[in-house]
mmCIF file of C-alpha atoms in Angstrom:
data_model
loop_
_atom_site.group_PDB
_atom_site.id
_atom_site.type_symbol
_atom_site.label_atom_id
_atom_site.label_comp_id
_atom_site.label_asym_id
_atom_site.label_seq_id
_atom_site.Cartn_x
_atom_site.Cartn_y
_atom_site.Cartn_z
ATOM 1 C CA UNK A 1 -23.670 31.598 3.460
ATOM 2 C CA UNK A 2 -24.057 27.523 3.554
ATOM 3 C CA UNK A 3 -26.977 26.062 4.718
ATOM 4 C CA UNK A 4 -26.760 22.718 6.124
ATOM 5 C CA UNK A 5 -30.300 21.017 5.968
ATOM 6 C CA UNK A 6 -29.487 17.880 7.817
ATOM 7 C CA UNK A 7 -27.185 14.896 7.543
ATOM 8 C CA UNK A 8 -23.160 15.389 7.871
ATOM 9 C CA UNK A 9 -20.950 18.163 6.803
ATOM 10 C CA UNK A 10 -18.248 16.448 5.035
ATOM 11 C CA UNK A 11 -20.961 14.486 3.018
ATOM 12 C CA UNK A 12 -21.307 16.306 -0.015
ATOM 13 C CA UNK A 13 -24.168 13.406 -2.087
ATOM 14 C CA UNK A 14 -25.811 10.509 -1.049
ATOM 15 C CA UNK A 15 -27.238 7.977 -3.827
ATOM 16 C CA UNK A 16 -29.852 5.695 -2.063
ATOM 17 C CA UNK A 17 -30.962 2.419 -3.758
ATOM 18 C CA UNK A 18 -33.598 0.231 -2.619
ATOM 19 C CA UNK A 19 -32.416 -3.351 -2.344
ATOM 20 C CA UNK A 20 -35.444 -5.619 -1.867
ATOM 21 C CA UNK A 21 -36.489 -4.536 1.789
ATOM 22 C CA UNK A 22 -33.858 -2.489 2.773
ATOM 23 C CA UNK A 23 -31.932 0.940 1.545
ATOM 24 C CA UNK A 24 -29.171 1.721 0.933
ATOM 25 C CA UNK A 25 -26.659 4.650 0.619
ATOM 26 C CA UNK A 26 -23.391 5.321 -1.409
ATOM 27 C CA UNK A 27 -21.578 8.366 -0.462
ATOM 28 C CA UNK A 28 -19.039 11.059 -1.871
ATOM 29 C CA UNK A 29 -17.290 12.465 1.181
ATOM 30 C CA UNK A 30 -17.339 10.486 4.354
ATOM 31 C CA UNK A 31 -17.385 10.830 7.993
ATOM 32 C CA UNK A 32 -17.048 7.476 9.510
ATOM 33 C CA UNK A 33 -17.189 7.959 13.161
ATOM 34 C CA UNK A 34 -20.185 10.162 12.898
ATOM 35 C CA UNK A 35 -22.173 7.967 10.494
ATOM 36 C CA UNK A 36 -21.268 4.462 13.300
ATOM 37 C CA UNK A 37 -22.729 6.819 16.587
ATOM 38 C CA UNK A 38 -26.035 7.010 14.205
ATOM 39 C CA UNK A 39 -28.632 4.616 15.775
ATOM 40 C CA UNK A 40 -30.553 4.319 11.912
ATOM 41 C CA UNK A 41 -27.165 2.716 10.135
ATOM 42 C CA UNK A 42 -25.815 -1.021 11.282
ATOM 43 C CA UNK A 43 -22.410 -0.692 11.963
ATOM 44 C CA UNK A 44 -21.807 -4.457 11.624
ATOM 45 C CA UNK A 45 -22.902 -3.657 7.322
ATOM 46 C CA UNK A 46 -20.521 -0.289 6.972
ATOM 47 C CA UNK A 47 -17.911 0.053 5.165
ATOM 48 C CA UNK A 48 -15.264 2.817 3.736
ATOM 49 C CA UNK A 49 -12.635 3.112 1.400
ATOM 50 C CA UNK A 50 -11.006 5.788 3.117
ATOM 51 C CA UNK A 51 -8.105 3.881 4.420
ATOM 52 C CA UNK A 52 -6.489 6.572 6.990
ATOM 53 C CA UNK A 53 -9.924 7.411 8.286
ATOM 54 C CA UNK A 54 -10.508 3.376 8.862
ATOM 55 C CA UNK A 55 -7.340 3.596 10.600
ATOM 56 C CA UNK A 56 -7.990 6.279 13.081
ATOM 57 C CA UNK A 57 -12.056 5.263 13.676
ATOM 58 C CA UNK A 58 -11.441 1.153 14.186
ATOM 59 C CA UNK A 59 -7.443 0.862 14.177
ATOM 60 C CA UNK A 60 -4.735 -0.150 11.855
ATOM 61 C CA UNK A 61 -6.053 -3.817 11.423
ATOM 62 C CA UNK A 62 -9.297 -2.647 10.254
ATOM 63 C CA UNK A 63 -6.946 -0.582 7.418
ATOM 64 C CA UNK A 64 -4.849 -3.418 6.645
ATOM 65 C CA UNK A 65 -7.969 -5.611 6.487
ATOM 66 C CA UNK A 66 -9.452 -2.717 3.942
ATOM 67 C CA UNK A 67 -5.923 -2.284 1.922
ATOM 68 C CA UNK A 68 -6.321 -6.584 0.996
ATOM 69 C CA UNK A 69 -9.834 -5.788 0.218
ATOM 70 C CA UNK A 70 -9.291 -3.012 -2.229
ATOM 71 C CA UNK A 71 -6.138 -4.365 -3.976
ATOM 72 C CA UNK A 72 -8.223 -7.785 -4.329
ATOM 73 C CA UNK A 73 -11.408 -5.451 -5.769
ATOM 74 C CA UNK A 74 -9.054 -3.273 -7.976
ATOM 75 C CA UNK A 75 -7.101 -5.798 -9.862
ATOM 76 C CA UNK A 76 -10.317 -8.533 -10.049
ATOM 77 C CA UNK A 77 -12.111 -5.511 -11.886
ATOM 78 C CA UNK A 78 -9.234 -5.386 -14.289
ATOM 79 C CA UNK A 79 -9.364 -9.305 -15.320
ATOM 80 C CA UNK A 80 -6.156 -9.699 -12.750
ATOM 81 C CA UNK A 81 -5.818 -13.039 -10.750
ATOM 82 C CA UNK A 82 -3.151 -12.184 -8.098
ATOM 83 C CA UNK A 83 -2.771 -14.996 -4.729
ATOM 84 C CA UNK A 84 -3.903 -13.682 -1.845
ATOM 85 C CA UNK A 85 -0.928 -13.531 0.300
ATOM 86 C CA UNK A 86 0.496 -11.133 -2.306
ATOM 87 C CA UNK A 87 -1.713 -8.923 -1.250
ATOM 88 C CA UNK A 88 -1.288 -9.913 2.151
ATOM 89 C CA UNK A 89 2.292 -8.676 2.425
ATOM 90 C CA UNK A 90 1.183 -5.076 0.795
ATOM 91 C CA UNK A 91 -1.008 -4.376 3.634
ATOM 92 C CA UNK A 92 1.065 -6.099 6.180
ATOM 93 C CA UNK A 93 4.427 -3.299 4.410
ATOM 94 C CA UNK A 94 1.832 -0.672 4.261
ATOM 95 C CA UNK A 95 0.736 -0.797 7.414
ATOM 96 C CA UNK A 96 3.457 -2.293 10.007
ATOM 97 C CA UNK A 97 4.739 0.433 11.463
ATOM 98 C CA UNK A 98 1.150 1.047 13.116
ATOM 99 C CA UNK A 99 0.328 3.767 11.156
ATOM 100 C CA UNK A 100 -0.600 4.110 7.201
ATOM 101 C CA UNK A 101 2.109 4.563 4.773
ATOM 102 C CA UNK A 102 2.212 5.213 0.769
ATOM 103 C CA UNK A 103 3.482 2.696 -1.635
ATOM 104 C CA UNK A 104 5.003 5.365 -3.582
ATOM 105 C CA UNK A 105 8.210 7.992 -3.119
ATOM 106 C CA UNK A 106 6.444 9.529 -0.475
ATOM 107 C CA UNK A 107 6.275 6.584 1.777
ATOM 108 C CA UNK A 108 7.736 2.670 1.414
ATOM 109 C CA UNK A 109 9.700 3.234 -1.820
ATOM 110 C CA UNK A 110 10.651 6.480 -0.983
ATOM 111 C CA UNK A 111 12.175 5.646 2.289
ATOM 112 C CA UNK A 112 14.741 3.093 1.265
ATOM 113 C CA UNK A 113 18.421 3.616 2.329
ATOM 114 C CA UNK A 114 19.559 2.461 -0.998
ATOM 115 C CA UNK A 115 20.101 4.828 -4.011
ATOM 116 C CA UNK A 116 19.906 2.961 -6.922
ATOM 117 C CA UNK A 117 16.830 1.241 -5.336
ATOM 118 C CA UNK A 118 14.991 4.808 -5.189
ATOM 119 C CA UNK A 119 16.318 5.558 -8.614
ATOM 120 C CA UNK A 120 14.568 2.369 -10.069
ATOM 121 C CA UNK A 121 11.253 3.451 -8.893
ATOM 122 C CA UNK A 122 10.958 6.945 -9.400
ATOM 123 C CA UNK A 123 12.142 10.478 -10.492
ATOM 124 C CA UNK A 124 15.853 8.919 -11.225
ATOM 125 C CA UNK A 125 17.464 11.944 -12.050
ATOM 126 C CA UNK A 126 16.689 13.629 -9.116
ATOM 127 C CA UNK A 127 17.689 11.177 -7.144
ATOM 128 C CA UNK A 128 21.353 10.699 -8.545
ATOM 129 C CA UNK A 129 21.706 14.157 -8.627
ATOM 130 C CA UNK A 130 21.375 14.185 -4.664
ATOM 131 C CA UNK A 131 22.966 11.436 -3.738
ATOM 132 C CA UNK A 132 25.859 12.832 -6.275
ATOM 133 C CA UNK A 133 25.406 15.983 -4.284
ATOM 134 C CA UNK A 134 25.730 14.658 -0.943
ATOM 135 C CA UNK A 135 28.091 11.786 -1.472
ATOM 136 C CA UNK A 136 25.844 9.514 -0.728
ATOM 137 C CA UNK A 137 27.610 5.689 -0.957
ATOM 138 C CA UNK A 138 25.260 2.713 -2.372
ATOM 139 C CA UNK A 139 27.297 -0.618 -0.782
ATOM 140 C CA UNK A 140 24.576 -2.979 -3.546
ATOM 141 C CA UNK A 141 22.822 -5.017 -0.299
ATOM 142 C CA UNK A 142 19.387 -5.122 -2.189
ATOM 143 C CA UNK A 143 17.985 -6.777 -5.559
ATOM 144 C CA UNK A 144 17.277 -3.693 -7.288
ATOM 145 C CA UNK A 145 20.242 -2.397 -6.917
ATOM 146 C CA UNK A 146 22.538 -5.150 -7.904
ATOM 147 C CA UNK A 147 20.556 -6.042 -11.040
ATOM 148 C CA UNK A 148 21.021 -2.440 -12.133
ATOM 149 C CA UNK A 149 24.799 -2.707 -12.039
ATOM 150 C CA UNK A 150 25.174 -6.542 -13.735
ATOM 151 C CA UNK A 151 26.084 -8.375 -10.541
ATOM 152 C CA UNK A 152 24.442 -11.203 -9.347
ATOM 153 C CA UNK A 153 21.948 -11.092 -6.588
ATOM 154 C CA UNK A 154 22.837 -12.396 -3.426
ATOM 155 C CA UNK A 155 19.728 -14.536 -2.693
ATOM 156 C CA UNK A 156 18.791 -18.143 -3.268
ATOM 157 C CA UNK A 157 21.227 -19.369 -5.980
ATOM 158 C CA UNK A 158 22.965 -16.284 -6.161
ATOM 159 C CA UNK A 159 24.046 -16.835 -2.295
ATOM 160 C CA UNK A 160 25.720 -20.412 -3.348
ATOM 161 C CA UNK A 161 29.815 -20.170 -4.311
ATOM 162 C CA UNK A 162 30.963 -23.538 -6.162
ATOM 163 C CA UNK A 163 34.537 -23.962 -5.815
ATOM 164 C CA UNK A 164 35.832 -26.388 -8.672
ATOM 165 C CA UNK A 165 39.127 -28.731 -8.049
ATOM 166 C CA UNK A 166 40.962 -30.428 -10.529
ATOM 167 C CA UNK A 167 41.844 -33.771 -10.568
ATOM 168 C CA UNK A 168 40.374 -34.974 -7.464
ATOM 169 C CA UNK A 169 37.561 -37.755 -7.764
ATOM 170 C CA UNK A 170 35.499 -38.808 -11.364
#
């Protein structure tokens, strides 16, 4: 049998730390909604890092808002100095289609058209071996895809033909 004495279910430890005149408390687990309806906590000084739940309690510009936050956190604690707006356009990819989505082959990367551009990120046999299977085409649109096979990318400089013609002016 479980016993719950008080508190929330799907909070399974709470740390609580006395800051000057004030407490307060780290959690494992988390149950957002519940702990903002609880007239003791201030939900203006409440935070997560549970990104979906953020998402489905205050909406998917409180996530993306949370998603800049973390990547800014994570890669400061590792000595990293990354501009803003890089992290910016993470959470704005992450997080444009209204809903939550992975970085990796499961989400973003994963769903690219391209298969060369799947191959470079992840599980590259696999993914030849299907498209191979299925006769899957590549027509080389994207970066990743043209670097891979030698040819220059068509972006900035790479977009610009020069066409050279003897013996007319210098």
């Amino acid at each position: 049998r479980q016993l719950k004495v008080a508190g929330i279910a799907s909070i399974s430890r709470a740390i609580v730390r006395k800051d000057k005149d004030e407490y307060i408390i780290f959690t494992e687990g988390s149950d957002l909604k519940a702990v903002l309806a609880m007239p003791e906590v201030d939900p203006t000084r409440t935070s997560s890092n549970s990104v979906h739940e953020i998402a489905a309690v205050l909406g998917i510009e409180a996530a993306r808002n949370s998603i800049t936050y973390e990547l800014e956190q994570t890669l400061n604690e590792q000595g990293l100095s990354v501009d803003m707006r890089h992290n910016l356009l993470v959470a704005d990819v992450m997080t444009n289609t209204g809903r939550v989505k992975a970085i990796g082959r499961h989400g973003i990367s994963g769903a690219k058209t391209s298969v060369l551009a799947r191959a470079a990120f992840e599980i590259t046999s696999t993914h030849l071996l299907l498209a191979g299977l299925s006769g899957e085409v590549d027509i080389l649109t994207g970066v990743a895809e043209n670097i891979i096979v030698g040819q220059p990318v068509h972006l900035g400089t790479g977009a610009v033909s020069v066409i050279y013609k003897p013996g007319k002016g210098a």
